[in-house]
Amino acid sequence: MKGTRELVSPSFGRAYPLVLESAEGSILTDVDGNKYIDMNAGLAVCSTGHGHPKVKQAIKEQVDRFIHYSYTDFFYKDYIDLSSVLHDLLPGDFKKKFFYGNSGAESVEAAIKVSRWHTRRQGILAYIGAFHGRTMGAVSLTASKPVQRAGFSPLIPGVEHVFYPYCYRCPLNLEYPSCGYACVDYIDEHLFHRYVPPEEASMLIAEPMQGEGGYVVPPDGYFKKLKKLLDQYGILFAVDEVQSGIGRTGKWFAIEHYDVIPDIVCMAKGIAAGMPLGVMASNAEIQDWLPGSHASTFGGNPVSCSAALAVIDVIKSENLLENAEMLGSYLLKRLEEMKENHPFIGDVRGKGLMIGVELVKDKNTKEIAKKEAGEVMMKCFKKGLAIVTCGPNVIRWMPPLVITKDLIDPSIEIFEQSLTEVEKGK
Ligand SMILES: Cc1ncc(COP(=O)(O)O)c(C=O)c1O
């Protein structure tokens, strides 16, 4: 019989041989009946856990009504209901408009196109370490691993990458807060005054917390200073909340931690807890594009919209923002305490239930422990904790937002055991 090797694109990275049979809440069961605590949430997607009855019910009811009828040409209610709910959740006391696609990358494509359309400027600023998806526009903004770009040129022109505020490994070799956010000044002094005409830049796109690039958390105040600079030149501020949005960090949107209002917000992943949905929301004024200029046949599929409405309802009614904040703080504290006794833990960081543990071979040199991070991940998997890495050397914690303390505690134990074994070379 033919299997994955013969039939499936070999372009996937693959973490470990987890073959899922079923899943409930925050527990996975594989085809051999082994159980795992799910620290992945299907890559930050299954926000309300697996098989949430209200989400399933909403999906079933919509399937019974109708499954598809392209909103790009026709109309149905859920698209509008979801837009008005999101309208009220998003930061910014102004009118917003919504474009729906099917994935994170599609929401980023829409941001690229609408920002170019609205400003009539071609340039885009993105970050080193960023991940925005795999389509040609999104991958042109992505800069987290060379393999994601190698062989695909020419990518879209006009994109410049700037330093992300990665304070643990400051690219300018400075320290926060004495640096005074020199990485923002760098954009002004070295890009805008030398080779990137700011009047030709349409938007800067930022993950409020870098995801795939290594769960990197910008310091307080960073985005405020950045936004001031962008406003000075009329450059739109887009945030990619595909991974960090819809409650993951204990707020609806991670940018809220920084008290800055974005012009454009990209969402996907957790918004429909597993049904495909990508959203590009913006200040209504920006979406002045013409009929026929952008669309997506499946975008905003009614089943996905119904699921998203149920997900948002569950997050509200089950206080999942509070749960993410409370259990996230607890997990962060436990991991920070662990850092003292473990030579491989270089940095622990995160907000809510989006937490990264950066592994190093030596705390002074901060030499990246890439192989070791992979080994820790594998050992965790064998002990019943499904967790993956990001960046070259970061263990990432992104469980369903419904996770409970009685599953966080054994997860920490499994992680510590696995880490100790790798540190001892076992
Ligand atoms: C921040 C961010 N943006 C965009 C994407 C791309 O999303 P998708 O894989 O749904 O296209 C991802 C996926 O991991 C992501 O983490």
Coordinates of C-alpha atoms and ligand atoms in Angstrom, one line a residue:
M1 CA 0.0 0.0 0.0
K2 CA 1.3 3.5 -0.8
G3 CA 1.8 5.8 2.1
T4 CA 2.9 9.4 2.9
R5 CA 6.4 8.9 1.4
E6 CA 4.9 7.9 -2.0
L7 CA 1.8 10.1 -2.1
V8 CA 2.4 13.3 -0.2
S9 CA 4.4 16.5 -1.0
P10 CA 7.8 16.1 0.7
S11 CA 7.8 19.9 1.4
F12 CA 6.4 19.6 4.9
G13 CA 8.8 19.9 7.9
R14 CA 7.2 17.3 10.2
A15 CA 7.6 17.2 13.9
Y16 CA 7.1 13.6 15.0
P17 CA 5.0 10.6 14.0
L18 CA 1.8 11.5 15.7
V19 CA -1.1 9.8 13.8
L20 CA -4.2 11.2 15.3
E21 CA -7.3 9.0 15.8
S22 CA -9.4 11.4 18.0
A23 CA -9.2 14.4 20.2
E24 CA -11.2 15.9 23.0
G25 CA -10.6 19.0 25.0
S26 CA -6.8 19.2 25.4
I27 CA -6.2 15.5 25.0
L28 CA -5.1 13.7 21.8
T29 CA -5.4 9.9 21.1
D30 CA -3.3 8.3 18.4
V31 CA -4.2 5.3 16.3
D32 CA -2.5 3.0 18.8
G33 CA -4.6 4.4 21.7
N34 CA -1.7 6.4 23.2
K35 CA -2.8 9.6 24.8
Y36 CA -1.0 13.0 24.7
I37 CA -1.5 16.4 26.4
D38 CA -1.9 18.8 23.5
M39 CA 0.4 21.7 23.8
N40 CA 0.1 22.4 20.1
A41 CA -3.6 23.0 19.6
G42 CA -3.1 22.0 16.0
L43 CA -0.5 24.8 15.6
A44 CA -2.4 27.4 17.7
V45 CA -5.7 26.7 15.9
C46 CA -7.9 24.6 18.2
S47 CA -8.5 27.5 20.6
T48 CA -11.7 26.2 22.2
G49 CA -10.2 22.7 22.5
H50 CA -11.1 19.7 20.5
G51 CA -14.7 18.9 19.9
H52 CA -16.2 21.7 21.9
P53 CA -20.0 20.9 21.9
K54 CA -21.1 24.5 21.1
V55 CA -18.7 24.8 18.2
K56 CA -19.7 21.4 16.8
Q57 CA -23.3 22.3 17.1
A58 CA -22.9 25.5 15.2
I59 CA -21.0 23.7 12.5
K60 CA -23.7 21.0 12.2
E61 CA -26.5 23.5 12.1
Q62 CA -24.9 25.4 9.4
V63 CA -24.1 22.3 7.4
D64 CA -27.8 21.4 7.6
R65 CA -28.8 24.8 6.3
F66 CA -26.2 25.1 3.5
I67 CA -22.5 24.6 3.1
H68 CA -21.3 27.1 0.6
Y69 CA -22.6 30.0 -1.5
S70 CA -19.7 32.3 -2.4
Y71 CA -20.1 35.6 -0.5
T72 CA -18.1 37.3 -3.2
D73 CA -21.2 37.3 -5.4
F74 CA -24.1 36.6 -3.1
F75 CA -25.1 37.1 0.5
Y76 CA -25.7 35.3 3.8
K77 CA -26.1 36.4 7.3
D78 CA -23.2 34.7 9.1
Y79 CA -20.6 36.8 7.2
I80 CA -22.2 40.0 8.5
D81 CA -22.9 38.7 12.0
L82 CA -19.2 37.7 12.3
S83 CA -18.1 41.0 10.9
S84 CA -20.1 43.0 13.4
V85 CA -18.9 40.9 16.3
L86 CA -15.3 41.3 15.2
H87 CA -15.9 45.0 14.6
D88 CA -16.7 45.5 18.3
L89 CA -13.8 43.3 19.5
L90 CA -11.1 45.0 17.5
P91 CA -9.2 48.0 19.0
G92 CA -9.9 51.4 17.5
D93 CA -12.8 53.7 17.9
F94 CA -13.5 53.9 14.1
K95 CA -15.5 52.0 11.5
K96 CA -13.9 48.9 10.2
K97 CA -14.4 46.7 7.1
F98 CA -13.7 43.0 6.7
F99 CA -12.3 40.7 3.9
Y100 CA -12.5 37.0 4.4
G101 CA -10.2 34.4 2.9
N102 CA -9.4 30.8 4.0
S103 CA -6.0 31.0 5.7
G104 CA -3.4 33.2 7.4
A105 CA -1.5 33.7 4.2
E106 CA -4.6 34.8 2.4
S107 CA -5.3 37.4 5.0
V108 CA -1.7 38.7 4.6
E109 CA -2.1 38.8 0.8
A110 CA -5.2 40.9 1.3
A111 CA -3.3 43.3 3.6
I112 CA -0.5 43.6 1.0
K113 CA -2.9 44.4 -1.8
V114 CA -5.2 46.7 0.1
S115 CA -2.3 48.8 1.5
R116 CA -0.8 49.2 -1.9
W117 CA -4.1 50.0 -3.4
H118 CA -5.1 52.6 -0.8
T119 CA -1.8 54.4 -0.5
R120 CA -0.7 54.0 -4.1
R121 CA 2.7 53.1 -2.7
Q122 CA 4.6 50.0 -3.5
G123 CA 7.1 49.6 -0.6
I124 CA 6.5 47.3 2.4
L125 CA 8.4 46.9 5.6
A126 CA 8.5 43.6 7.4
Y127 CA 10.7 42.0 10.1
I128 CA 13.7 39.7 10.2
G129 CA 12.4 36.6 11.9
A130 CA 8.8 37.1 10.6
F131 CA 6.5 34.4 9.4
H132 CA 3.5 35.5 7.4
G133 CA 2.7 32.4 5.2
R134 CA 3.7 30.6 2.1
T135 CA 2.0 32.3 -0.8
M136 CA 4.2 34.5 -3.0
G137 CA 3.2 37.8 -1.3
A138 CA 3.3 36.4 2.2
V139 CA 6.5 34.5 1.7
S140 CA 8.1 37.7 0.4
L141 CA 7.4 39.2 3.9
T142 CA 8.5 36.0 5.7
A143 CA 12.1 35.9 6.9
S144 CA 12.3 33.3 9.6
K145 CA 14.1 30.4 7.8
P146 CA 16.0 30.5 4.5
V147 CA 14.4 27.2 3.3
Q148 CA 11.0 29.0 3.2
R149 CA 12.3 31.3 0.5
A150 CA 15.1 29.4 -1.2
G151 CA 14.5 28.6 -4.9
F152 CA 11.3 30.7 -5.1
S153 CA 12.7 34.0 -6.4
P154 CA 11.8 36.4 -7.8
L155 CA 9.7 37.3 -4.8
I156 CA 7.6 40.4 -4.8
P157 CA 9.6 43.6 -5.1
G158 CA 9.6 46.5 -2.7
V159 CA 10.0 44.6 0.5
E160 CA 12.6 45.6 3.1
H161 CA 13.2 43.7 6.3
V162 CA 14.1 45.4 9.6
F163 CA 15.3 44.2 13.0
Y164 CA 12.6 42.8 15.3
P165 CA 13.0 43.9 18.9
Y166 CA 14.5 40.6 20.0
C167 CA 16.0 41.8 23.2
Y168 CA 17.5 38.5 24.3
R169 CA 19.7 38.7 21.2
C170 CA 19.6 42.3 20.4
P171 CA 20.8 42.7 16.8
L172 CA 22.3 46.1 17.7
N173 CA 24.0 44.6 20.8
L174 CA 22.2 47.0 23.1
E175 CA 20.2 46.5 26.3
Y176 CA 16.6 47.5 27.0
P177 CA 15.6 50.0 28.3
S178 CA 18.8 52.0 28.0
C179 CA 18.7 51.4 24.2
G180 CA 15.8 53.8 23.9
Y181 CA 14.4 51.6 21.2
A182 CA 17.4 52.2 18.9
C183 CA 15.9 49.6 16.5
V184 CA 13.1 52.1 15.7
D185 CA 15.6 54.9 15.2
Y186 CA 17.5 52.6 12.9
I187 CA 14.5 52.4 10.6
D188 CA 14.4 56.2 10.4
E189 CA 18.1 56.9 10.2
H190 CA 19.4 54.1 8.2
L191 CA 16.4 53.1 5.9
F192 CA 14.3 56.2 5.5
H193 CA 17.2 58.6 5.3
R194 CA 19.4 56.5 3.0
Y195 CA 17.6 54.1 0.7
V196 CA 13.9 53.5 1.4
P197 CA 11.9 56.6 0.5
P198 CA 9.3 56.6 3.3
E199 CA 6.8 58.3 1.0
E200 CA 6.9 55.1 -1.2
A201 CA 6.2 52.7 1.8
S202 CA 2.6 51.5 2.0
M203 CA 2.7 49.5 5.3
L204 CA 4.8 48.0 7.9
I205 CA 3.6 44.5 9.0
A206 CA 4.4 43.2 12.4
E207 CA 3.6 40.1 14.4
P208 CA 2.9 41.7 17.8
M209 CA 4.7 38.7 19.2
Q210 CA 6.8 36.7 16.7
G211 CA 5.5 33.2 16.3
E212 CA 7.3 30.9 14.0
G213 CA 10.4 33.0 14.4
G214 CA 10.8 32.0 18.1
Y215 CA 8.1 33.4 20.3
V216 CA 9.8 36.7 20.6
V217 CA 8.1 39.3 22.8
P218 CA 8.8 43.0 22.1
P219 CA 9.4 45.2 25.1
D220 CA 6.7 47.6 26.4
G221 CA 6.7 50.9 24.6
Y222 CA 8.2 49.5 21.4
F223 CA 5.1 49.6 19.2
K224 CA 4.2 53.1 20.5
K225 CA 7.5 54.5 19.3
L226 CA 7.2 52.6 16.1
K227 CA 3.7 53.8 15.4
K228 CA 4.7 57.4 15.9
L229 CA 7.4 57.0 13.3
L230 CA 5.0 55.4 10.8
D231 CA 2.4 58.1 11.4
Q232 CA 5.0 60.7 10.6
Y233 CA 5.4 59.3 7.1
G234 CA 1.8 58.2 6.5
I235 CA 2.7 54.5 6.5
L236 CA 0.0 52.0 7.5
F237 CA 0.6 49.8 10.5
A238 CA -0.6 46.2 9.9
V239 CA -0.5 43.6 12.6
D240 CA -0.4 39.9 11.8
E241 CA -2.5 38.4 14.6
V242 CA -2.8 35.1 12.8
Q243 CA -1.2 33.2 15.6
S244 CA -1.4 35.7 18.5
G245 CA -5.0 36.8 18.1
I246 CA -8.4 35.7 19.3
G247 CA -7.4 35.3 22.9
R248 CA -4.1 33.4 22.7
T249 CA -2.2 36.0 24.7
G250 CA -5.0 36.6 27.2
K251 CA -6.4 39.6 25.2
W252 CA -8.5 39.4 22.1
F253 CA -5.5 40.8 20.2
A254 CA -1.9 40.8 21.3
I255 CA -1.3 44.3 20.1
E256 CA -3.7 45.4 22.9
H257 CA -0.8 44.7 25.4
Y258 CA 1.0 47.6 23.8
D259 CA -1.8 50.1 23.7
V260 CA -1.4 50.9 20.0
I261 CA -4.2 50.9 17.4
P262 CA -3.3 49.2 14.2
D263 CA -4.7 50.2 10.8
I264 CA -4.9 46.6 9.5
V265 CA -5.3 43.3 11.4
C266 CA -4.8 39.9 9.9
M267 CA -6.4 36.9 11.7
A268 CA -6.8 33.1 11.0
K269 CA -5.8 30.0 13.1
G270 CA -7.7 30.2 16.4
I271 CA -10.6 32.2 15.0
A272 CA -12.7 29.3 13.9
A273 CA -10.9 26.6 16.0
G274 CA -10.1 24.4 13.0
M275 CA -12.5 25.5 10.2
P276 CA -10.5 27.4 7.6
L277 CA -11.0 31.2 7.9
G278 CA -8.6 34.1 7.3
V279 CA -9.7 37.6 8.0
M280 CA -8.2 40.9 7.0
A281 CA -9.8 43.7 9.0
S282 CA -9.0 47.4 8.5
N283 CA -10.1 50.9 9.1
A284 CA -13.0 51.2 6.8
E285 CA -11.4 54.1 4.9
I286 CA -8.6 51.9 3.8
Q287 CA -10.9 49.4 2.0
D288 CA -11.7 51.8 -0.8
W289 CA -10.9 49.2 -3.5
L290 CA -13.1 48.7 -6.5
P291 CA -15.7 45.9 -7.1
G292 CA -13.8 43.0 -8.7
S293 CA -10.4 44.1 -7.4
H294 CA -10.1 41.3 -4.8
A295 CA -12.1 38.3 -3.8
S296 CA -12.0 34.6 -2.8
T297 CA -14.5 31.9 -3.8
F298 CA -14.4 30.0 -0.5
G299 CA -13.5 33.0 1.7
G300 CA -15.8 33.5 4.6
N301 CA -17.5 30.1 4.0
P302 CA -20.7 30.0 6.1
V303 CA -19.6 26.9 8.1
S304 CA -16.4 28.7 9.0
C305 CA -18.2 31.9 9.9
S306 CA -20.7 29.9 12.1
A307 CA -17.8 28.2 13.8
A308 CA -16.1 31.5 14.4
L309 CA -19.2 33.0 16.0
A310 CA -19.4 30.0 18.3
V311 CA -15.7 30.2 19.1
I312 CA -16.0 33.9 20.1
D313 CA -19.1 33.1 22.1
V314 CA -17.3 30.3 24.0
I315 CA -14.3 32.5 24.7
K316 CA -16.6 35.0 26.2
S317 CA -19.0 32.7 28.1
E318 CA -16.2 30.4 29.5
N319 CA -13.9 33.3 30.4
L320 CA -11.1 31.9 28.2
L321 CA -9.2 35.2 28.1
E322 CA -9.0 35.1 31.9
N323 CA -8.0 31.4 31.7
A324 CA -5.2 32.2 29.2
E325 CA -4.0 35.0 31.3
M326 CA -4.1 33.1 34.6
L327 CA -2.7 29.8 33.5
G328 CA -0.3 31.5 31.2
S329 CA 1.1 33.5 34.1
Y330 CA 1.3 30.3 36.1
L331 CA 3.1 28.4 33.4
L332 CA 5.5 31.3 32.7
K333 CA 6.4 31.5 36.4
R334 CA 7.0 27.8 36.7
L335 CA 9.2 27.8 33.6
E336 CA 11.1 30.9 34.8
E337 CA 11.8 29.1 38.1
M338 CA 13.0 26.1 36.2
K339 CA 15.5 28.3 34.4
E340 CA 17.6 28.7 37.6
N341 CA 18.4 25.0 37.7
H342 CA 18.7 24.2 34.0
P343 CA 21.9 25.1 32.1
F344 CA 20.1 24.8 28.8
I345 CA 17.3 27.3 29.5
G346 CA 18.5 30.7 28.1
D347 CA 15.3 32.6 28.1
V348 CA 11.6 32.2 29.0
R349 CA 9.1 34.6 27.6
G350 CA 5.5 35.0 26.5
K351 CA 2.1 36.4 27.2
G352 CA -1.0 34.4 28.0
L353 CA -0.8 30.9 26.5
M354 CA 1.9 31.8 24.0
I355 CA 5.1 31.0 25.7
G356 CA 8.6 30.1 24.5
V357 CA 11.5 28.5 26.2
E358 CA 14.7 29.3 24.3
L359 CA 17.4 26.6 24.7
V360 CA 21.1 27.4 24.6
K361 CA 24.2 25.3 25.0
D362 CA 25.8 28.0 27.2
K363 CA 24.0 30.8 29.1
N364 CA 27.0 33.2 28.6
T365 CA 27.7 32.7 24.9
K366 CA 23.9 32.0 24.2
E367 CA 25.0 29.4 21.6
I368 CA 21.8 28.1 20.0
A369 CA 20.8 24.5 21.1
K370 CA 19.0 23.5 18.0
K371 CA 19.6 19.8 18.0
E372 CA 18.9 19.7 21.7
A373 CA 15.6 21.5 21.3
G374 CA 14.6 18.8 18.8
E375 CA 15.6 16.1 21.2
V376 CA 13.6 17.6 24.1
M377 CA 10.6 17.8 21.8
M378 CA 11.0 14.1 20.8
K379 CA 11.4 13.0 24.4
C380 CA 8.3 15.0 25.5
F381 CA 6.3 13.3 22.7
K382 CA 7.4 9.8 23.8
K383 CA 6.3 10.7 27.3
G384 CA 2.9 11.9 26.3
L385 CA 3.3 15.6 25.7
A386 CA 2.7 16.8 22.2
I387 CA 4.8 20.0 21.9
V388 CA 6.8 21.5 19.1
T389 CA 9.6 24.0 18.5
C390 CA 9.8 27.3 16.8
G391 CA 12.7 29.4 15.7
P392 CA 15.8 27.2 15.6
N393 CA 15.8 26.4 19.4
V394 CA 12.6 27.4 21.1
I395 CA 10.1 25.1 22.7
R396 CA 6.7 26.6 22.2
W397 CA 3.7 26.3 24.5
M398 CA 0.4 27.0 22.7
P399 CA -2.3 24.8 24.2
P400 CA -6.0 25.1 23.6
L401 CA -7.3 28.1 25.6
V402 CA -9.5 25.7 27.6
I403 CA -6.5 23.9 29.1
T404 CA -6.7 23.3 32.8
K405 CA -4.1 23.4 35.6
D406 CA -4.3 19.7 36.1
L407 CA -2.9 19.3 32.6
I408 CA -0.4 22.1 32.8
D409 CA 1.3 20.6 35.9
P410 CA 2.1 17.2 34.4
S411 CA 3.2 18.9 31.1
I412 CA 5.7 20.9 33.1
E413 CA 7.0 17.7 34.7
I414 CA 7.3 15.9 31.4
F415 CA 9.2 18.9 29.9
E416 CA 11.5 19.1 32.9
Q417 CA 12.3 15.4 32.8
S418 CA 12.9 15.5 29.1
L419 CA 15.1 18.5 29.4
T420 CA 17.1 17.0 32.2
E421 CA 17.8 13.9 30.2
V422 CA 19.0 15.9 27.2
E423 CA 21.2 18.1 29.5
K424 CA 22.7 14.9 30.9
G425 CA 23.2 13.5 27.4
K426 CA 20.9 10.5 28.1
Ligands
LIG1 C1 1.9 34.9 12.3 C2 1.4 34.0 11.1 N1 1.0 34.6 10.0 C3 0.6 33.9 8.9 C4 0.7 32.5 9.0 C5 0.2 31.7 7.8 O1 -1.0 31.1 8.0 P1 -1.5 29.9 7.1 O2 -0.6 28.7 7.3 O3 -2.9 29.7 7.6 O4 -1.5 30.4 5.7 C6 1.1 31.8 10.1 C7 1.2 30.4 10.2 O5 1.8 29.8 11.0 C8 1.5 32.6 11.2 O6 1.9 32.0 12.4

